[in-house]
CSV table of C-alpha atoms in Angstrom, one decimal:
chain,number,residue,atom,x,y,z
A,215,MET,CA,9.5,-14.1,34.5
A,216,LEU,CA,6.3,-13.1,31.9
A,217,THR,CA,4.1,-12.4,35.1
A,218,ILE,CA,7.1,-9.7,36.5
A,219,MET,CA,7.2,-8.2,33.3
A,220,LYS,CA,3.5,-8.0,33.1
A,221,LYS,CA,3.8,-6.3,36.5
A,222,TYR,CA,6.4,-4.1,35.7
A,223,ILE,CA,4.2,-3.1,32.2
A,224,LEU,CA,1.3,-2.2,33.8
A,225,PHE,CA,3.3,0.0,36.6
A,226,ILE,CA,5.0,2.1,34.0
A,227,SER,CA,1.8,2.6,32.0
A,228,ILE,CA,0.2,4.1,36.1
A,229,LEU,CA,2.8,6.4,36.1
A,230,CYS,CA,3.0,7.7,32.8
A,231,PHE,CA,-0.6,9.0,33.8
A,232,THR,CA,0.1,9.8,37.8
A,233,ILE,CA,3.0,12.4,36.8
A,234,SER,CA,1.8,14.0,33.6
A,235,SER,CA,-1.7,14.4,35.5
A,236,ALA,CA,0.3,15.4,38.8
A,237,MET,CA,2.5,18.3,36.8
A,238,ALA,CA,-0.7,19.1,35.5
A,239,GLU,CA,-2.1,20.3,38.8
A,240,LYS,CA,1.1,21.9,40.1
A,241,ASN,CA,2.2,24.0,37.6
A,242,PRO,CA,-0.2,26.1,35.4
A,243,ASP,CA,2.5,26.2,32.8
A,244,ILE,CA,1.0,22.3,32.1
A,245,ALA,CA,-2.3,24.1,31.6
A,246,VAL,CA,-2.7,22.7,27.6
A,247,TYR,CA,-3.5,19.4,29.1
A,248,GLN,CA,-6.4,20.0,30.6
A,249,ASP,CA,-7.8,23.4,29.3
A,250,SER,CA,-6.0,23.7,25.9
A,251,ILE,CA,-9.5,25.3,24.2
A,252,LYS,CA,-11.3,27.0,26.5
A,253,LYS,CA,-8.2,29.3,27.7
A,254,LYS,CA,-4.7,30.8,26.5
A,255,LYS,CA,-2.1,27.8,25.7
A,256,ARG,CA,0.9,27.3,27.7
A,257,THR,CA,3.6,25.3,28.0
A,258,MET,CA,6.8,24.1,30.0
A,259,PRO,CA,9.8,26.8,29.8
A,260,GLY,CA,12.0,25.5,27.3
A,261,PHE,CA,9.3,23.2,25.6
A,262,SER,CA,7.2,24.4,22.3
A,263,GLU,CA,3.6,23.8,22.4
A,264,LYS,CA,3.9,20.7,20.0
A,265,ASP,CA,6.6,19.2,22.1
A,266,MET,CA,4.4,18.7,24.8
A,267,GLU,CA,1.7,17.7,22.4
A,268,GLU,CA,3.7,14.6,21.1
A,269,TRP,CA,4.8,14.2,24.5
A,270,LYS,CA,1.4,13.4,25.9
A,271,ALA,CA,0.5,11.3,22.6
A,272,MET,CA,3.9,9.5,23.5
A,273,ALA,CA,2.6,9.0,27.1
A,274,GLU,CA,-0.8,7.7,26.6
A,275,GLU,CA,0.2,5.4,23.2
A,276,MET,CA,2.7,3.7,25.9
A,277,ALA,CA,-0.2,3.3,28.6
A,278,LYS,CA,-2.4,2.0,26.1
A,279,GLN,CA,0.1,-0.5,24.7
A,280,GLY,CA,1.5,-1.2,27.9
A,281,GLU,CA,-2.1,-2.6,29.1
A,282,MET,CA,-2.1,-4.6,25.4
A,283,LEU,CA,0.8,-6.3,26.1
A,284,ALA,CA,-0.5,-7.2,29.6
A,285,GLN,CA,-2.8,-8.8,28.4
A,286,GLN,CA,-1.4,-10.6,25.7
A,287,PHE,CA,1.5,-11.7,27.7
A,288,GLU,CA,-1.3,-14.0,29.4
A,289,GLN,CA,-1.8,-15.8,26.2
A,290,PHE,CA,2.2,-15.2,25.8
A,291,GLU,CA,2.7,-17.2,29.2
A,292,GLN,CA,2.8,-21.0,27.6
A,293,PHE,CA,5.9,-20.5,25.4
A,294,GLU,CA,7.7,-19.2,28.7
A,295,GLY,CA,9.4,-22.5,28.6
A,296,LEU,CA,10.3,-23.0,25.4
A,297,SER,CA,14.0,-20.9,24.3
A,298,ILE,CA,16.1,-20.3,21.2
A,299,PRO,CA,20.0,-21.1,22.1
A,300,ASP,CA,22.2,-18.4,21.7
A,301,ASN,CA,23.6,-19.1,18.4
A,302,MET,CA,20.5,-19.6,16.7
A,303,HIS,CA,21.9,-20.5,13.4
A,304,GLY,CA,21.7,-24.4,14.5
A,305,LEU,CA,18.5,-24.5,13.2
A,306,GLN,CA,17.5,-26.4,16.8
A,307,PHE,CA,15.4,-25.7,19.4
A,308,ASN,CA,15.9,-26.3,23.1
A,309,TRP,CA,13.1,-27.3,25.7
A,310,LYS,CA,12.9,-26.6,29.2
A,311,ASP,CA,10.0,-28.1,29.8
A,312,ALA,CA,10.5,-32.1,30.0
A,313,LYS,CA,6.8,-32.8,29.3
A,314,GLU,CA,7.6,-31.0,25.8
A,315,ARG,CA,10.9,-32.6,24.5
A,316,LYS,CA,8.8,-34.8,22.4
A,317,PRO,CA,5.4,-34.7,20.1
A,318,THR,CA,2.6,-36.4,21.2
A,319,ARG,CA,2.3,-37.5,17.4
A,320,THR,CA,4.2,-36.6,14.5
A,321,GLU,CA,2.9,-36.9,10.8
A,322,LYS,CA,5.4,-36.7,7.4
A,323,LYS,CA,4.4,-35.3,4.0
A,324,VAL,CA,5.9,-35.3,0.7
A,325,PHE,CA,4.9,-32.8,-2.2
A,326,ASN,CA,5.8,-32.2,-5.4
A,327,SER,CA,6.0,-30.0,-8.1
A,328,ILE,CA,5.4,-26.2,-6.0
A,329,SER,CA,6.7,-22.9,-6.3
A,330,GLU,CA,5.6,-21.2,-3.3
A,331,ILE,CA,4.6,-21.9,0.5
A,332,GLU,CA,1.9,-20.1,2.1
A,333,ILE,CA,1.6,-20.5,6.2
A,334,ASP,CA,-1.4,-19.3,8.2
A,335,HIS,CA,0.5,-20.6,11.6
A,336,LYS,CA,-0.5,-19.5,15.6
A,337,TYR,CA,1.0,-21.0,18.6
A,338,GLY,CA,4.1,-23.0,17.6
A,339,ASN,CA,7.2,-22.7,15.5
A,340,ILE,CA,8.5,-23.1,12.3
A,341,ILE,CA,11.5,-24.1,11.0
A,342,VAL,CA,12.6,-24.2,7.4
A,343,LYS,CA,15.7,-25.5,5.7
A,344,GLU,CA,16.6,-25.5,1.6
A,345,SER,CA,17.8,-28.6,0.3
A,346,SER,CA,18.7,-29.5,-3.2
A,347,SER,CA,15.9,-31.9,-3.6
A,348,LYS,CA,13.1,-31.1,-5.9
A,349,GLN,CA,10.3,-31.8,-3.4
A,350,ILE,CA,9.1,-30.3,-0.1
A,351,ASP,CA,9.3,-32.6,3.1
A,352,LEU,CA,6.8,-31.8,5.7
A,353,GLU,CA,6.8,-33.0,9.5
A,354,ILE,CA,4.2,-31.9,11.6
A,355,GLN,CA,4.6,-32.0,15.1
A,356,TYR,CA,1.6,-32.2,17.3
A,357,PHE,CA,1.4,-31.3,21.2
A,358,ASP,CA,-1.7,-32.2,22.1
A,359,ASN,CA,-3.4,-31.6,25.8
A,360,GLY,CA,-5.5,-34.8,26.8
A,361,SER,CA,-8.8,-35.5,24.1
A,362,ASN,CA,-8.3,-31.8,22.5
A,363,LYS,CA,-6.2,-32.4,19.5
A,364,ALA,CA,-4.2,-30.0,18.0
A,365,SER,CA,-5.2,-29.7,14.1
A,366,CYS,CA,-4.3,-28.0,10.3
A,367,ASP,CA,-5.1,-28.0,7.1
A,368,ILE,CA,-3.1,-28.6,3.8
A,369,SER,CA,-3.8,-28.4,0.6
A,370,SER,CA,-2.3,-27.1,-2.8
A,371,SER,CA,-3.8,-25.7,-5.9
A,372,LYS,CA,-2.1,-23.9,-9.3
A,373,GLY,CA,1.7,-24.5,-7.8
A,374,ILE,CA,1.0,-23.3,-3.9
A,375,LEU,CA,1.0,-25.3,-1.2
A,376,PHE,CA,-1.4,-23.9,1.4
A,377,ILE,CA,-1.1,-24.9,5.3
A,378,THR,CA,-2.8,-23.5,7.9
A,379,THR,CA,-3.3,-24.4,11.2
A,380,THR,CA,-7.0,-24.7,12.8
A,381,SER,CA,-6.8,-25.8,16.4
A,382,SER,CA,-6.9,-23.0,19.0
A,383,SER,CA,-4.8,-22.4,22.0
A,384,GLN,CA,-7.4,-22.7,24.8
A,385,ASN,CA,-6.3,-25.9,25.7
A,386,ASN,CA,-2.9,-25.3,25.0
A,387,GLU,CA,-2.5,-27.3,21.6
A,388,LYS,CA,0.5,-26.3,19.9
A,389,ILE,CA,2.2,-27.3,16.0
A,390,ASN,CA,6.0,-27.1,14.6
A,391,TYR,CA,6.5,-27.1,11.5
A,392,ILE,CA,9.7,-28.8,9.8
A,393,ILE,CA,9.9,-28.1,6.3
A,394,SER,CA,13.0,-29.0,3.9
A,395,ILE,CA,12.2,-26.9,0.2
A,396,PRO,CA,13.7,-26.8,-3.2
A,397,ARG,CA,15.8,-23.3,-3.5
A,398,LYS,CA,14.2,-20.5,-4.6
A,399,THR,CA,11.1,-21.7,-3.3
A,400,ALA,CA,8.8,-18.4,-2.4
A,401,LEU,CA,7.6,-18.4,1.1
A,402,ASN,CA,4.7,-16.2,2.8
A,403,ILE,CA,4.4,-16.7,6.7
A,404,GLY,CA,1.6,-15.4,8.7
A,405,LEU,CA,3.1,-16.2,12.1
A,406,LYS,CA,1.4,-15.4,15.9
A,407,TYR,CA,3.4,-16.7,19.2
A,408,GLY,CA,6.2,-18.8,17.8
A,409,ASN,CA,9.4,-18.2,16.5
A,410,LEU,CA,10.4,-18.8,12.9
A,411,ASN,CA,13.9,-20.2,12.2
A,412,MET,CA,15.6,-20.3,9.3
A,413,ASP,CA,18.7,-20.8,7.3
A,414,ASN,CA,19.9,-19.5,4.1
A,415,HIS,CA,16.8,-18.6,1.8
A,416,SER,CA,16.7,-17.7,-1.8
A,417,GLY,CA,13.3,-17.7,-2.8
A,418,THR,CA,11.1,-14.4,-2.2
A,419,PHE,CA,10.2,-13.6,1.0
A,420,LYS,CA,7.2,-12.5,2.9
A,421,ALA,CA,6.5,-12.8,6.7
A,422,ASN,CA,3.7,-11.2,9.1
A,423,LEU,CA,4.9,-12.1,12.8
A,424,SER,CA,3.1,-11.0,15.9
A,425,TYR,CA,4.9,-12.1,19.2
A,426,ALA,CA,7.4,-14.1,17.4
A,427,ASN,CA,10.5,-14.0,17.1
A,428,LEU,CA,12.5,-14.5,13.4
A,429,ASP,CA,16.2,-16.3,13.5
A,430,ALA,CA,17.3,-16.8,9.4
A,431,GLN,CA,21.2,-16.4,8.5
A,432,SER,CA,20.8,-14.9,4.9
A,433,PHE,CA,18.3,-13.4,2.3
A,434,SER,CA,19.8,-13.8,-1.1
A,435,SER,CA,16.3,-12.6,-3.1
A,436,ASP,CA,15.7,-9.3,-4.4
A,437,THR,CA,13.8,-7.2,-1.7
A,438,PRO,CA,12.3,-9.9,1.3
A,439,SER,CA,9.4,-7.9,3.3
A,440,ILE,CA,8.9,-8.4,7.0
A,441,ASP,CA,6.4,-6.9,9.1
A,442,ILE,CA,7.4,-7.6,13.0
A,443,LYS,CA,5.5,-6.5,16.2
A,444,TYR,CA,6.4,-7.4,19.8
A,445,GLY,CA,9.4,-9.8,18.6
A,446,ASN,CA,13.1,-9.9,17.7
A,447,ILE,CA,14.9,-10.3,14.4
A,448,THR,CA,18.0,-12.3,14.1
A,449,LEU,CA,19.9,-11.9,10.8
A,450,GLY,CA,23.3,-12.5,9.3
A,451,SER,CA,22.4,-10.8,6.0
A,452,ALA,CA,20.1,-9.5,2.7
A,453,LYS,CA,20.4,-7.3,0.2
A,454,ASN,CA,17.1,-5.2,-0.2
A,455,LEU,CA,15.5,-5.2,3.3
A,456,SER,CA,11.8,-4.2,3.3
A,457,LEU,CA,11.5,-4.0,7.4
A,458,ALA,CA,8.2,-2.6,9.2
A,459,ALA,CA,8.8,-3.6,12.7
A,460,SER,CA,7.2,-1.9,16.2
A,461,TYR,CA,7.9,-3.0,19.5
A,462,SER,CA,10.6,-5.1,18.7
A,463,LYS,CA,14.8,-5.6,18.8
A,464,VAL,CA,16.4,-6.0,15.4
A,465,PHE,CA,20.0,-7.5,14.9
A,466,ILE,CA,21.7,-7.7,11.6
A,467,ASP,CA,25.0,-8.0,10.6
A,468,LYS,CA,25.2,-6.8,7.1
A,469,LEU,CA,23.0,-5.0,4.7
A,470,ASP,CA,23.1,-4.0,1.2
A,471,LYS,CA,19.8,-1.9,1.6
A,472,ILE,CA,17.3,-1.3,4.3
A,473,GLN,CA,13.8,0.6,3.9
A,474,LEU,CA,12.3,0.9,7.5
A,475,SER,CA,9.1,1.8,9.2
A,476,GLY,CA,7.7,1.3,12.6
A,477,LYS,CA,7.7,2.8,16.4
A,478,TYR,CA,9.8,1.7,19.5
A,479,THR,CA,11.9,-0.3,17.7
A,480,ASP,CA,15.8,-0.5,18.5
A,481,TYR,CA,18.4,-1.7,15.6
A,482,THR,CA,21.7,-2.7,15.9
A,483,ILE,CA,23.2,-3.0,12.6
A,484,LYS,CA,26.9,-4.1,12.4
A,485,ASN,CA,27.2,-2.8,8.7
A,486,VAL,CA,25.0,-1.3,6.3
A,487,GLU,CA,25.2,0.4,3.0
A,488,THR,CA,22.1,3.0,2.9
A,489,ILE,CA,19.3,3.3,5.5
A,490,ASP,CA,16.3,4.6,4.7
A,491,THR,CA,13.3,5.3,7.8
A,492,GLY,CA,10.9,6.9,5.3
A,493,ASP,CA,8.7,9.5,7.6
A,494,SER,CA,7.1,6.5,9.9
A,495,SER,CA,9.6,5.4,12.2
A,496,SER,CA,10.0,7.1,15.7
A,497,TYR,CA,10.8,6.3,19.2
A,498,GLY,CA,13.7,4.0,18.5
A,499,ASN,CA,17.6,3.3,19.0
A,500,PHE,CA,20.1,3.1,16.7
A,501,LYS,CA,23.4,0.8,17.0
A,502,ILE,CA,25.5,0.9,13.7
A,503,GLY,CA,29.0,0.1,12.8
A,504,THR,CA,29.9,1.2,9.6
A,505,LEU,CA,27.4,3.0,7.4
A,506,GLY,CA,27.4,4.2,4.2
A,507,THR,CA,24.4,6.8,3.4
A,508,MET,CA,21.7,7.5,5.8
A,509,LYS,CA,18.3,9.0,5.3
A,510,ALA,CA,16.1,9.8,8.0
A,511,ASN,CA,13.5,12.0,10.1
């Protein structure tokens, strides 16, 4: 599947440049692309010079991102066997590859007097569940390859728990973190190449995700902040959400307010009171069920 996607991305990138070059050679009205400084600037009929420049910039950006995507999918292929069920709120992962149904080893740790958790993770999944307990229960699932051991550093200081993955992906070492936390615990998560699965979260929340998916039932804190690139978000509800999304897809059931930025992202929102895209959102689609007010460029 991913191999086909890589070929498709490269094909689209090459096609964009081929079409633009051929049009410029055959149609003198597109000469603005080849000699916009020395000659008088001309444009295609019905399109302004600004339109043409924006089209050119978009084509170049698509080609650039297409090449980068193809390279990144080489690394992302190791997660092809990992899928999230259609009902993502079950906090359960399906493993298509029988070899990865069980971790090679597991550790369990308990922490007390923690008000905030910071996670820096790469190549693996994170499952977060709130509980009525006052302690943090952490289960670490290691997926090792031969003599190469997956590894992480865990420490705490001044009420903050730090979890950092230190192993690389070169030998397919992966780690899953399953965390049960007290309500109102703050989360600051950085995740690359994996999935973040959560239930109802009442503490402050900040996430930076790349080639990763987020599924959460709800955020009840004031303004959760999410920065995502090349991934999907599935969210039940939130109050005021700050979202920077690029090359992604976003599905949300209910929102009071959302502040958006980013590019090349499609949004499906069933019910929202206020949408504000600011000045930095571009090249995306909106599908909205019910809407109060919207401020957009």
